[in-house]
mmCIF file with all atom_site columns, C-alpha atoms in Angstrom:
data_model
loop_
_atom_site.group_PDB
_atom_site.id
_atom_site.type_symbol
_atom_site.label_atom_id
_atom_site.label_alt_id
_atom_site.label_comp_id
_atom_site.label_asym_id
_atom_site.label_entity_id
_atom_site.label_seq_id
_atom_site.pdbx_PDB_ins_code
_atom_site.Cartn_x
_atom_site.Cartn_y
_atom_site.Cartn_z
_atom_site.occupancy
_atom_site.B_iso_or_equiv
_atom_site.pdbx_formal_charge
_atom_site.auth_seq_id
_atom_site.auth_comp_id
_atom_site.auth_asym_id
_atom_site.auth_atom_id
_atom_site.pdbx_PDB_model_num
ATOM 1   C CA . UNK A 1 1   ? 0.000   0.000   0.000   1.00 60.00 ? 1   UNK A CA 1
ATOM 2   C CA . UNK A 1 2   ? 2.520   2.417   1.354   1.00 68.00 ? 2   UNK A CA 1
ATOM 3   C CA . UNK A 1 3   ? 4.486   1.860   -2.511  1.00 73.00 ? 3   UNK A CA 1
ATOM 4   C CA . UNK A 1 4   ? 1.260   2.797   -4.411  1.00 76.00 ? 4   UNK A CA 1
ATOM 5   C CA . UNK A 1 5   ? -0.503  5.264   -1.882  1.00 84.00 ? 5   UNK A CA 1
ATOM 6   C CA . UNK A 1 6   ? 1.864   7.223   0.564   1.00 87.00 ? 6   UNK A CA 1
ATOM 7   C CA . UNK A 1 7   ? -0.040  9.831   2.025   1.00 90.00 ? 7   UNK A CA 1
ATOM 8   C CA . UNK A 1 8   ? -2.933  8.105   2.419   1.00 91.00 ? 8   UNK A CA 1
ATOM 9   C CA . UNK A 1 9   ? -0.709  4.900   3.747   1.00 89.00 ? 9   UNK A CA 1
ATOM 10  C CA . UNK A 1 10  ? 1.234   8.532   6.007   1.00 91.00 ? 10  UNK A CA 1
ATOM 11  C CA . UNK A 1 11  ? -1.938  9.152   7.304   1.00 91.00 ? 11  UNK A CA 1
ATOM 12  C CA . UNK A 1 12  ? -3.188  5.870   8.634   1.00 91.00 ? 12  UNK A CA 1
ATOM 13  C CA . UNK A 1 13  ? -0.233  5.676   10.278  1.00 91.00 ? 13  UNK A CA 1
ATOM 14  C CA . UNK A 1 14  ? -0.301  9.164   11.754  1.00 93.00 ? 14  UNK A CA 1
ATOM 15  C CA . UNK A 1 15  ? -4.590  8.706   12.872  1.00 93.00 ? 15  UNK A CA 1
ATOM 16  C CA . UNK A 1 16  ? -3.615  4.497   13.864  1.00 93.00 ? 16  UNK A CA 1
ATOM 17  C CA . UNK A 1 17  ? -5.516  4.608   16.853  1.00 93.00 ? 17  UNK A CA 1
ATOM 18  C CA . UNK A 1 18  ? -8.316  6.854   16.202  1.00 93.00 ? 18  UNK A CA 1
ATOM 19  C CA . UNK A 1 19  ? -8.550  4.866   13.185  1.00 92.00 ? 19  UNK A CA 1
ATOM 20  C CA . UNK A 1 20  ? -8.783  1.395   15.039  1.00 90.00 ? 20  UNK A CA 1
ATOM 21  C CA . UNK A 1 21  ? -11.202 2.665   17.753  1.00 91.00 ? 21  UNK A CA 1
ATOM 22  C CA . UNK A 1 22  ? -13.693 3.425   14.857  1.00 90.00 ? 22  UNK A CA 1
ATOM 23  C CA . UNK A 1 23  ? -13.006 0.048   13.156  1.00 88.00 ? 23  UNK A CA 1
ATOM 24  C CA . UNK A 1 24  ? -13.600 -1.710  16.818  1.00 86.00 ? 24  UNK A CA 1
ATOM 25  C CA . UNK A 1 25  ? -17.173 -0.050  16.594  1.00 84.00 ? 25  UNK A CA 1
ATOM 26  C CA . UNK A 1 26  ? -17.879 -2.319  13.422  1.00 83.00 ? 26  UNK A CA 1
ATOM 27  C CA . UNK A 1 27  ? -15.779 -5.210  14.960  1.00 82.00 ? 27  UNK A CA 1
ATOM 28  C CA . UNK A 1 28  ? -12.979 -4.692  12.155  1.00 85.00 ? 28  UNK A CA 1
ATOM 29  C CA . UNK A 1 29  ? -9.288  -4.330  13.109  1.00 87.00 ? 29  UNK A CA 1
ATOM 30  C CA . UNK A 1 30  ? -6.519  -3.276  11.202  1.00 88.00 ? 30  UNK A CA 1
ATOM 31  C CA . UNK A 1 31  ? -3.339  -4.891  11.382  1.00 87.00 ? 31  UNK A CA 1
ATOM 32  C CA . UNK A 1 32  ? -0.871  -2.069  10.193  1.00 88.00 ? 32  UNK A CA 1
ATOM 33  C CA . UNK A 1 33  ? 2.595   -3.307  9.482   1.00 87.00 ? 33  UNK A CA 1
ATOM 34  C CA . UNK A 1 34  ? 4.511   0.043   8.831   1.00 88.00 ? 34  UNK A CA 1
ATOM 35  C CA . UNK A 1 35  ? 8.249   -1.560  7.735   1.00 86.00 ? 35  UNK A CA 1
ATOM 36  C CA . UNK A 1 36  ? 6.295   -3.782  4.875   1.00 84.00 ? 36  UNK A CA 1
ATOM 37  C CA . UNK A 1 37  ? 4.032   -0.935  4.320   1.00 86.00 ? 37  UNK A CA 1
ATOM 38  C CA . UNK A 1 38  ? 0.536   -2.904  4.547   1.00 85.00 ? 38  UNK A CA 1
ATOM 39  C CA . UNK A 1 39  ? -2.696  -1.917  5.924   1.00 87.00 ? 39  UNK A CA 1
ATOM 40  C CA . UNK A 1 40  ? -4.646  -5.043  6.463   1.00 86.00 ? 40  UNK A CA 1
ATOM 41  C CA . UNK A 1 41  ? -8.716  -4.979  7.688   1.00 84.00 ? 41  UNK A CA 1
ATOM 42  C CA . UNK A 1 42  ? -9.698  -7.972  9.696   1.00 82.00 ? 42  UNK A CA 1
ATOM 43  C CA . UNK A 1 43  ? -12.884 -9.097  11.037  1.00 81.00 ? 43  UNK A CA 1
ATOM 44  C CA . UNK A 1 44  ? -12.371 -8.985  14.977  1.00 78.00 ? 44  UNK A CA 1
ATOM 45  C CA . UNK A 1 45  ? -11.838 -12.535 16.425  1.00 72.00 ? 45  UNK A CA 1
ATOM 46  C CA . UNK A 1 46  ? -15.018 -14.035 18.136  1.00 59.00 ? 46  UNK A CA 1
ATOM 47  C CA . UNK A 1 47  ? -12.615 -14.013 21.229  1.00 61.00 ? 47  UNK A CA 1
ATOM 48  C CA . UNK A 1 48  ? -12.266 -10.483 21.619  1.00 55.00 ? 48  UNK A CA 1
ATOM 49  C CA . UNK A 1 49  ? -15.450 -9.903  21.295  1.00 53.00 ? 49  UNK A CA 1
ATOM 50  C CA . UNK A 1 50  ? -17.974 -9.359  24.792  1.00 58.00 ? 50  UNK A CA 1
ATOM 51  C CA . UNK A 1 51  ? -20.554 -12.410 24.857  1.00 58.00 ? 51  UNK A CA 1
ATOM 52  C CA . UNK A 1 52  ? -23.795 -10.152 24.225  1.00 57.00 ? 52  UNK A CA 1
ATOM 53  C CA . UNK A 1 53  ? -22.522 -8.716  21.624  1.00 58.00 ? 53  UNK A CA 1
ATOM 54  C CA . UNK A 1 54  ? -24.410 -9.779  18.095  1.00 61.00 ? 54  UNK A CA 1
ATOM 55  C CA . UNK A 1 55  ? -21.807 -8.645  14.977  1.00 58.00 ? 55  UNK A CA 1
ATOM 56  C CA . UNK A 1 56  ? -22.468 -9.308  11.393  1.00 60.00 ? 56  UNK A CA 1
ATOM 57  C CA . UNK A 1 57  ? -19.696 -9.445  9.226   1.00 63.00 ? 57  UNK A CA 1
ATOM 58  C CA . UNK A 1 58  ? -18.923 -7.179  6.915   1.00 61.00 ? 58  UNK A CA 1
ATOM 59  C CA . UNK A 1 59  ? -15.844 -9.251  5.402   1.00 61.00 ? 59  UNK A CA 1
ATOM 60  C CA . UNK A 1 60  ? -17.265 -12.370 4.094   1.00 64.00 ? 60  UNK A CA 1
ATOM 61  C CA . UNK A 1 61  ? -14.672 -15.131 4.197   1.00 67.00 ? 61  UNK A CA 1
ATOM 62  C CA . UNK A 1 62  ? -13.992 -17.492 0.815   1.00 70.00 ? 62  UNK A CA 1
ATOM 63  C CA . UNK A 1 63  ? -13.464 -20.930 0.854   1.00 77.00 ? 63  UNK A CA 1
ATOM 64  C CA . UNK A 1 64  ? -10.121 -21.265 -1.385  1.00 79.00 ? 64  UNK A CA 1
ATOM 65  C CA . UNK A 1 65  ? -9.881  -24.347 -4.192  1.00 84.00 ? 65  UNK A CA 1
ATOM 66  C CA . UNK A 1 66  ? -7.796  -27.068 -3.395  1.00 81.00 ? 66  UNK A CA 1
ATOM 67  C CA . UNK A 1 67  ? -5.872  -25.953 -6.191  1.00 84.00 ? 67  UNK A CA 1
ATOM 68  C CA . UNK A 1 68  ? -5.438  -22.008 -4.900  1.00 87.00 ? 68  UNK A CA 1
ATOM 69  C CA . UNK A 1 69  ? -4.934  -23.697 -1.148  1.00 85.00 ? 69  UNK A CA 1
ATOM 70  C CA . UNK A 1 70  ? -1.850  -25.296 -3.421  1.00 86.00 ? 70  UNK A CA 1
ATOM 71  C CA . UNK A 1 71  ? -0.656  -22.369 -4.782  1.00 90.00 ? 71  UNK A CA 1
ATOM 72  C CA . UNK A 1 72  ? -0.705  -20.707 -1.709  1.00 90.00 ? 72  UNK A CA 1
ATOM 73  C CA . UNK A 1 73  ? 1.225   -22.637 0.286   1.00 89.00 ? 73  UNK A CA 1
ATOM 74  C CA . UNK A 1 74  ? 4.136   -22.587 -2.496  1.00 91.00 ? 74  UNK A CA 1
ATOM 75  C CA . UNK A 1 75  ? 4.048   -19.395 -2.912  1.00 94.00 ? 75  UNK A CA 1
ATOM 76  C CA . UNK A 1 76  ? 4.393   -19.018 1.020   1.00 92.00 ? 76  UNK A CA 1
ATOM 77  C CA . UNK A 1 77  ? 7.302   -21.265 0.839   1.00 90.00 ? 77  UNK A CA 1
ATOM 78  C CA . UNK A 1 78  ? 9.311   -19.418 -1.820  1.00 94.00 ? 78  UNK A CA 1
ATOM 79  C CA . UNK A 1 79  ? 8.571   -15.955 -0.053  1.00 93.00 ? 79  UNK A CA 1
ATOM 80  C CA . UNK A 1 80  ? 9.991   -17.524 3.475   1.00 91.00 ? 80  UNK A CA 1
ATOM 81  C CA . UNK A 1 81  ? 12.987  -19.230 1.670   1.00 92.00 ? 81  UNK A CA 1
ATOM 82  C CA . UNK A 1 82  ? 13.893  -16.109 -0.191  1.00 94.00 ? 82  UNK A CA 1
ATOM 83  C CA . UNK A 1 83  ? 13.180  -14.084 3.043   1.00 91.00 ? 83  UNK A CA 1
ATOM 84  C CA . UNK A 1 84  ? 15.489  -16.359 4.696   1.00 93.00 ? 84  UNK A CA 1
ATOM 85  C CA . UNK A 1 85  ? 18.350  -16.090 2.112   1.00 95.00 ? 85  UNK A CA 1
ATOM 86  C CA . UNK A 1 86  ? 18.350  -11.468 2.723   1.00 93.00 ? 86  UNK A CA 1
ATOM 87  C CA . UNK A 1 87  ? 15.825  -11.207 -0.349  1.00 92.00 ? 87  UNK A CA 1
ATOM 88  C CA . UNK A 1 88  ? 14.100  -7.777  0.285   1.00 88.00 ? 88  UNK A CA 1
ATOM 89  C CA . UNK A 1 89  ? 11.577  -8.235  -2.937  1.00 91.00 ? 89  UNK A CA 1
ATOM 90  C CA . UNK A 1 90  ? 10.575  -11.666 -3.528  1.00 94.00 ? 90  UNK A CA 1
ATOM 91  C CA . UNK A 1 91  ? 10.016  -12.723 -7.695  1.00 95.00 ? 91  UNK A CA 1
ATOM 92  C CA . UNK A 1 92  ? 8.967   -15.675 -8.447  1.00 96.00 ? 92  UNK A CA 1
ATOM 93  C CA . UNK A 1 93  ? 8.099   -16.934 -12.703 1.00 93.00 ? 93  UNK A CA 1
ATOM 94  C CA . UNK A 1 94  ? 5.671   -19.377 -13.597 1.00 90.00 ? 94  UNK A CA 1
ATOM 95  C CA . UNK A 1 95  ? 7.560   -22.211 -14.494 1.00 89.00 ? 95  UNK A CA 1
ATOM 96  C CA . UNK A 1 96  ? 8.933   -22.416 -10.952 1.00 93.00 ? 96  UNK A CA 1
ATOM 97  C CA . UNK A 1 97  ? 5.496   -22.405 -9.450  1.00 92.00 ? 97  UNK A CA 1
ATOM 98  C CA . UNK A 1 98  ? 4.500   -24.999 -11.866 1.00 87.00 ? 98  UNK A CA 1
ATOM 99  C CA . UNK A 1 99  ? 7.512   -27.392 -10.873 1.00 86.00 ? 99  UNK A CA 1
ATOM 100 C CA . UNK A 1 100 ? 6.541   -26.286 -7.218  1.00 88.00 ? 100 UNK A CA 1
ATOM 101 C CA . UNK A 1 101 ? 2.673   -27.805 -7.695  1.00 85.00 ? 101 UNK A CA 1
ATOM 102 C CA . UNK A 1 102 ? 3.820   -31.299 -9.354  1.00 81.00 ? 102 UNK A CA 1
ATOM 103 C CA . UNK A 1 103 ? 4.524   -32.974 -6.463  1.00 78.00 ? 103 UNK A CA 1
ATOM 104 C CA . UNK A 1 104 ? 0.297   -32.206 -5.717  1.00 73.00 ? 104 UNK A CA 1
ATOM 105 C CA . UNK A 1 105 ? -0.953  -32.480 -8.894  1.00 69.00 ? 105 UNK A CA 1
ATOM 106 C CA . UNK A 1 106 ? -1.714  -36.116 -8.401  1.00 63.00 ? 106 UNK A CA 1
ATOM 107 C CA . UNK A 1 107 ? -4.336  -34.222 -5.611  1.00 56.00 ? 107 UNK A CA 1
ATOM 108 C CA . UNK A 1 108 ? -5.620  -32.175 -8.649  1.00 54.00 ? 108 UNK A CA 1
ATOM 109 C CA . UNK A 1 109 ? -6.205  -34.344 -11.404 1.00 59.00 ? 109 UNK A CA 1
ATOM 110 C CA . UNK A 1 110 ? -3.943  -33.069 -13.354 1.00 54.00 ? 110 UNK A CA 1
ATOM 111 C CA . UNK A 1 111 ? -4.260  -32.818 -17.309 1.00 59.00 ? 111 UNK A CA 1
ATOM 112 C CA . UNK A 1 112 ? -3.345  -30.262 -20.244 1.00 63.00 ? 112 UNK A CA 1
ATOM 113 C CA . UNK A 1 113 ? -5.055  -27.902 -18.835 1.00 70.00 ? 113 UNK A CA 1
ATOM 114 C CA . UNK A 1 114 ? -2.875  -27.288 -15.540 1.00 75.00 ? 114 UNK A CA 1
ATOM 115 C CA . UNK A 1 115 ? -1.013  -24.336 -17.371 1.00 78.00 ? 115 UNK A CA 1
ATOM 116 C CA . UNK A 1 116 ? -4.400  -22.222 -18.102 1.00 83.00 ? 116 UNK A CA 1
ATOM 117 C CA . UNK A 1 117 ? -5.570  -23.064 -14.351 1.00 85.00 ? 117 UNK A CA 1
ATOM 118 C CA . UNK A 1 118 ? -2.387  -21.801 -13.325 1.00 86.00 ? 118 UNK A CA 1
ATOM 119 C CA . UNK A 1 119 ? -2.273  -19.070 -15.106 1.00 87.00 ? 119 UNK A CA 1
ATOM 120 C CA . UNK A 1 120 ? -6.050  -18.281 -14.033 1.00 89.00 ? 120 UNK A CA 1
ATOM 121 C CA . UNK A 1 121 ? -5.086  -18.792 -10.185 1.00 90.00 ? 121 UNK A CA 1
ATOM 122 C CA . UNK A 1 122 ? -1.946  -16.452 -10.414 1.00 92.00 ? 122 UNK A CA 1
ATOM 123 C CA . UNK A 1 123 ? -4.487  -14.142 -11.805 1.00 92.00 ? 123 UNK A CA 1
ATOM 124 C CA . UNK A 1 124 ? -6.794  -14.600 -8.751  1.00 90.00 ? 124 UNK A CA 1
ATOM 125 C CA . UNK A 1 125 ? -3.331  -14.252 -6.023  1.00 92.00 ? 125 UNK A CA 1
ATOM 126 C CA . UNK A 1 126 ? -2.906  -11.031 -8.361  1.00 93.00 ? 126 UNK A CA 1
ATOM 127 C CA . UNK A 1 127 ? -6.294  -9.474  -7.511  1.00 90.00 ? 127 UNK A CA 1
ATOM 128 C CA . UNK A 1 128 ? -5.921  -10.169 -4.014  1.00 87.00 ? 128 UNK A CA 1
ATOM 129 C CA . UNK A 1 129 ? -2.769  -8.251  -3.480  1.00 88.00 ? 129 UNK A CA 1
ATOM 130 C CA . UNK A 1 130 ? -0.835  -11.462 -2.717  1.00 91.00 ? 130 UNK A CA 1
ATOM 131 C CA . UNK A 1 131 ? 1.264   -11.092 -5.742  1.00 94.00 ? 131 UNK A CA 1
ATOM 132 C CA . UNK A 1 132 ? 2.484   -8.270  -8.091  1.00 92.00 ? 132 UNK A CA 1
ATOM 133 C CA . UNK A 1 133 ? 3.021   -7.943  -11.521 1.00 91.00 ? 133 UNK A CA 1
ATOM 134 C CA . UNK A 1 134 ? 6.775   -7.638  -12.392 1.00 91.00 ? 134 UNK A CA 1
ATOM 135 C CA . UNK A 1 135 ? 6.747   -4.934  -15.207 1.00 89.00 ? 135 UNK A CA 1
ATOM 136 C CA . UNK A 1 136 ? 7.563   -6.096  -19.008 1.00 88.00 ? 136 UNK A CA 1
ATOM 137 C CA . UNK A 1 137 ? 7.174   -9.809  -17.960 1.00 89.00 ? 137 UNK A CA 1
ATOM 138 C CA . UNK A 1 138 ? 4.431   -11.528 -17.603 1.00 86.00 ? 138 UNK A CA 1
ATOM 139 C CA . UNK A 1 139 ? 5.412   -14.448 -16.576 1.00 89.00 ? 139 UNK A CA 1
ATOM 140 C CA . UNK A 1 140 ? 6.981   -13.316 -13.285 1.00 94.00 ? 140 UNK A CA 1
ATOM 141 C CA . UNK A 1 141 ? 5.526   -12.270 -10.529 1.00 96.00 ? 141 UNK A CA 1
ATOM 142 C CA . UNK A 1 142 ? 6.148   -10.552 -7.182  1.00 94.00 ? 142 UNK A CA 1
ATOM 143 C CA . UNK A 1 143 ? 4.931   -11.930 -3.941  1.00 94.00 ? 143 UNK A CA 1
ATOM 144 C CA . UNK A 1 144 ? 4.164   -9.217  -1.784  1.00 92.00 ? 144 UNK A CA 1
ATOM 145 C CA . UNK A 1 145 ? 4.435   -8.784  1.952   1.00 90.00 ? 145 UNK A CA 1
ATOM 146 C CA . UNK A 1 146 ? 0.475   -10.101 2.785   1.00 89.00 ? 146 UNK A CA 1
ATOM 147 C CA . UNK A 1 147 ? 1.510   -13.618 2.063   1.00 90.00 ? 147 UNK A CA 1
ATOM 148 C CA . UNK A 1 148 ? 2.655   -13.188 5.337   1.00 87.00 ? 148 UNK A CA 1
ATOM 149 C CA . UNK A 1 149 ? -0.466  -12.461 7.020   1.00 84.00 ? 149 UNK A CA 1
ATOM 150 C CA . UNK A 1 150 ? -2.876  -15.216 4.778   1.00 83.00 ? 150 UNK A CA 1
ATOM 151 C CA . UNK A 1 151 ? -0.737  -18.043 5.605   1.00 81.00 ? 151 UNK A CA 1
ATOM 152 C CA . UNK A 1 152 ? 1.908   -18.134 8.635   1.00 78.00 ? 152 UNK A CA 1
ATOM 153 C CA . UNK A 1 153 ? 5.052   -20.393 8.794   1.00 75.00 ? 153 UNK A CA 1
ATOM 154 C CA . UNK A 1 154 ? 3.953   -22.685 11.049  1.00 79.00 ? 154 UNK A CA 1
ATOM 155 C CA . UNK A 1 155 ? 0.643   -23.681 9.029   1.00 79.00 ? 155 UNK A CA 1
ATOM 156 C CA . UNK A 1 156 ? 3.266   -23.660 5.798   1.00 76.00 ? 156 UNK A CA 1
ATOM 157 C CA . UNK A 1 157 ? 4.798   -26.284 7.210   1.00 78.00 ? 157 UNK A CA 1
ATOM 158 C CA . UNK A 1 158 ? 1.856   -28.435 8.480   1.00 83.00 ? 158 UNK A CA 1
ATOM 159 C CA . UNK A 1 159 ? -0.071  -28.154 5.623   1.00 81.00 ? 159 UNK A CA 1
ATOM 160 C CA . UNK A 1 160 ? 2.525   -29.096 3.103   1.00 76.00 ? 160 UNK A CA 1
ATOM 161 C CA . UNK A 1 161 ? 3.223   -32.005 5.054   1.00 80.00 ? 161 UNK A CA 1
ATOM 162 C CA . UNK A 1 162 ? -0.295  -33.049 4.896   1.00 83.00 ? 162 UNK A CA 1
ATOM 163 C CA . UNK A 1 163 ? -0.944  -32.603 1.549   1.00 76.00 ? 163 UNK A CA 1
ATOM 164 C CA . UNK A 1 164 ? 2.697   -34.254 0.105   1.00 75.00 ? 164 UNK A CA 1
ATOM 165 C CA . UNK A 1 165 ? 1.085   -37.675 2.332   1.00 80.00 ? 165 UNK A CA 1
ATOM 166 C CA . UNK A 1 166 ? -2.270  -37.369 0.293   1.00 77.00 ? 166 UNK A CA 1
ATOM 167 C CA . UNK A 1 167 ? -0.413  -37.033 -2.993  1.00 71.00 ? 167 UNK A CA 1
ATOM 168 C CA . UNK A 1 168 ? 1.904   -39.443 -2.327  1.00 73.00 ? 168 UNK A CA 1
ATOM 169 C CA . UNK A 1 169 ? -1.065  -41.694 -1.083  1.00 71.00 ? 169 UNK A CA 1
ATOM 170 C CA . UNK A 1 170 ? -3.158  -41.150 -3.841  1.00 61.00 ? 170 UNK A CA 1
ATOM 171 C CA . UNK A 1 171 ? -0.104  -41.951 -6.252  1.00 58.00 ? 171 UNK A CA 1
ATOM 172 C CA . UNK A 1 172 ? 0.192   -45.215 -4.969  1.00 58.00 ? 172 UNK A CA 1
ATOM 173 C CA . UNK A 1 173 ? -3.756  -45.901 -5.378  1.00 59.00 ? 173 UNK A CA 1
ATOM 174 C CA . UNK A 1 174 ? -3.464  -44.869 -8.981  1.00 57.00 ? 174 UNK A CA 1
ATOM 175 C CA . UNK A 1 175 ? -0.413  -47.541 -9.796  1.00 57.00 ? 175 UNK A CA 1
ATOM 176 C CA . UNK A 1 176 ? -2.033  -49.740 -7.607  1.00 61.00 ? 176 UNK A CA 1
ATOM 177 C CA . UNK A 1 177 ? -5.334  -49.660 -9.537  1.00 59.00 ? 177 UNK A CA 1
ATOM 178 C CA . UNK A 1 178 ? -3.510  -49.968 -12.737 1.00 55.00 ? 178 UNK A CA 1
ATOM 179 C CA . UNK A 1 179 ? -1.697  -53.028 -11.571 1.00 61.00 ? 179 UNK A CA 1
ATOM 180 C CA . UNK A 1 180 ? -4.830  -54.554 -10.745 1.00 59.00 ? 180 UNK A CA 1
ATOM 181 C CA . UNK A 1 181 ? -6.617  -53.688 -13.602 1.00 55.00 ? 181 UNK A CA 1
#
């Protein structure tokens, strides 16, 4: 935010707690992360909140693919890697990504169309703020600071985990099937 809109991103950061004590009035916080430059708005977590109090939501949450769950998580595990290495912007291309996914595709049914779903699910990650567009290429990418904040390093790790034992799993049904059959 604070790269595209730097008064307004000044501001926030200037009115932060006026700011957050009207957002508490419509159970929204905002997570405000000045080095990375982000303004985040977050539905307050049911535990904050007093018992009588009866919220509706005014950010409805999205349940992601299996595929964009995926995508997510590799693209979570390239930005900590690169983090890790002293990286201070984060580009990742689409062929990398697409190596990334193989090990899941078994997951995803995989067939000649993974390139187009790919390309349609970096397009999604794009809309969302999660990645960038790297200018005069488009087939790189930047993934921007929010990654952060949608998936943390501990789930990273958990989840891949989990899902590299279901592909490998359903692998070995497949030849298994195939040797029977």
């Amino acid at each position: 935010m604070a790269d595209n809109k730097r008064l307004q991103f000044e501001a926030l950061c200037r009115y932060r707690a006026p700011i957050e004590a009207h957002l508490a009035d419509m159970y929204l916080r905002l997570l405000l992360d000045e080095q990375a430059g982000l303004a985040i708005l977050l539905q307050q977590e049911v535990e904050e909140l007093d018992e009588d109090d009866e919220i509706s939501s005014l950010i409805v949450r999205r349940t992601l693919t299996l595929y964009d769950t995926l995508l997510l998580l590799v693209l979570r595990k390239h930005y900590q890697e690169r983090q890790n290495a002293g990286e201070q912007r984060v580009i990742i291309d689409i062929d990398r990504v697409d190596v990334a996914l193989r090990p899941f595709l078994p997951l995803t049914n995989s067939s000649r169309s993974d390139r187009r779903q790919l390309s349609g699910a970096l397009k999604i990650m794009k809309d969302r703020k999660i990645l960038a567009a790297v200018r005069g290429d488009e087939e790189r990418f930047e993934i921007t600071p929010v990654i952060r904040y949608v998936v943390n390093a501990a789930f990273l790790e958990q989840m891949l985990e989990e899902y590299l034992k279901l592909a490998t799993g359903a692998s070995l049904s497949e030849e298994q099937e195939a040797s029977d059959g």
